């Protein structure tokens, strides 16, 4: 071939074929194990971060119960919850997220477990209360793949023809073939693992706020004005819970903070926290089996020796929270 | 919409070309079709800017018709002034008022005006035409032809700055003649080359450049390695970004049957600043030469006048890039450099190329620091970092800078590859297709950067 019409034809045909072949291959491999258009039906993904991996975990049929939130509720251990509460727990917490991202994950989990949800535990931290974020993509402190968790497939289809998805697809093939390690199915990610607690270092982090550990700093990029009383995230949470039968145990947990980060009585922050707790109680009125478990107080638990920084508590405290959730469970 | 987007490459462009083929092949139909397509392209960014563009076309064309009827040269002169006023309002109002406040210790407030995309470019197209009209060197065009000249979508947002007598006379040419396939093939290949320059080279340099300059804006002095990598990185980023954009614009225009002027000719291989400005943003350079430098006196009224003309031209050329003192300094530096070159050529022996090439490149690189910095303070921080004030640390991203440098210094120009050397053989078609596929994959990622030149 040495003519221009042939050149144009070949260029367009090869482009079209290559694009279609790669697109079909990526969709069939299903890099994030979303179950959409997939040809591979084995669960699990490689060692992605929680943002990318929780789509796979959140639809895994072996689980019927979930922990939703960010790093302030991350230490709840699914295996212990299984024993204490019955059912099979998956930890779907994602660090650095706020209500917008967490409700997307909750919606994804609920849609993929219709009629068989046992327990849902949701951590309501500062991002829900005294450090509110914009409720939407603008409130993300790190880019969140909302397209992965969206109800309609179009944003997903749009993102699948991309270099990153192709790379992820190749990684997933490697993981399925056993060449690469797979991500943990129950999502448990113990931030204490391999670390030795040093009280002095912890106190330094508390004094300095510690990068990303101060709730105010965590919320900074998409922070909404704290006086904003509308709080659409609670309406969205109520709507999500509405789809659940009354038999489902819903635990709304206010995680503890180190005493220095508990709002002082009479402060604006304290008023915001009080309003937030009030909203949680209102939700309890609508759901027979919803319980509010409140650790956000200045008490023995908020002593600095229980914390790695202002908001990240130690394992022993996580066990206390697990126990409290278990004890609060309604009898039937 | 951006040229480097799925929407443009997979939907807009194929549809626009296919419909162009299907509509009746008559001048009037073709031109109105291209005007409509261009308004859709432009309006996709922000539909609220479309009325301004339409008013700009109708107003300037109306002036030319009034001039035709009355022969009064006041009309094009007024038109030029009005165009400059609109540019001043949208682009420079905040800058002017802020400096006025600083100088007079006043506190006039000015609402932040949203800069309509491409205003620097389409306003200059209008001004060039009116200036030619004033000098009796431009005909009166049909409305549709003039509208196409102003709004033609490949060049509306960031050039090339094409002259009316280059574009409008091409309108009657039948785009579906015997050379159509060659035009489409070469145009598409040039578009792909432009995409490679933008997506694979310029965008790969962007994170390092952005991070280091952002740190400097926060008064953090970057380490020596990072500072040099950022400054060299920006040197190549802006070249591949803007020349890549220009390649795309020229390639796309070619697919519709229009040849636009080239904008870049391997500028970093220049042996003098004069040489650099003949190879860098060539369509802006010739505009500055014809509509500022020569009216200022050029080189025909003695050396002092020539040097003043150079300085004035480059200061205004700098300011055209944006309402900030850093752009004025950048333009001023180039004016001084060009004037020094004039004096050197007049009084001293020619500099050997082994010296003049690196010297020219170094000058251009240092001047870019002002161009990229948002404030003089930020530029000062970068210069201190370049001198090692932030400590001597290693640099990152050296490989991408090295690849970019090799292509910029040794590689052929895109127009040479796509419009001359390219032969219609199987392997080149297949290679172009696979590269296009890779680009389309990269464009699916979330990190697509706008073109650097869209802000000017």
XYZ file of C-alpha atoms in Angstrom, chain A residues 29 83 128 171 188 195 276:
7
model
C -11.077 -8.412 33.320
C -18.044 -13.633 67.108
C -20.123 14.657 60.392
C -2.341 -6.208 38.015
C -9.221 -5.112 58.207
C 4.405 -0.247 65.579
C -25.061 16.233 65.506
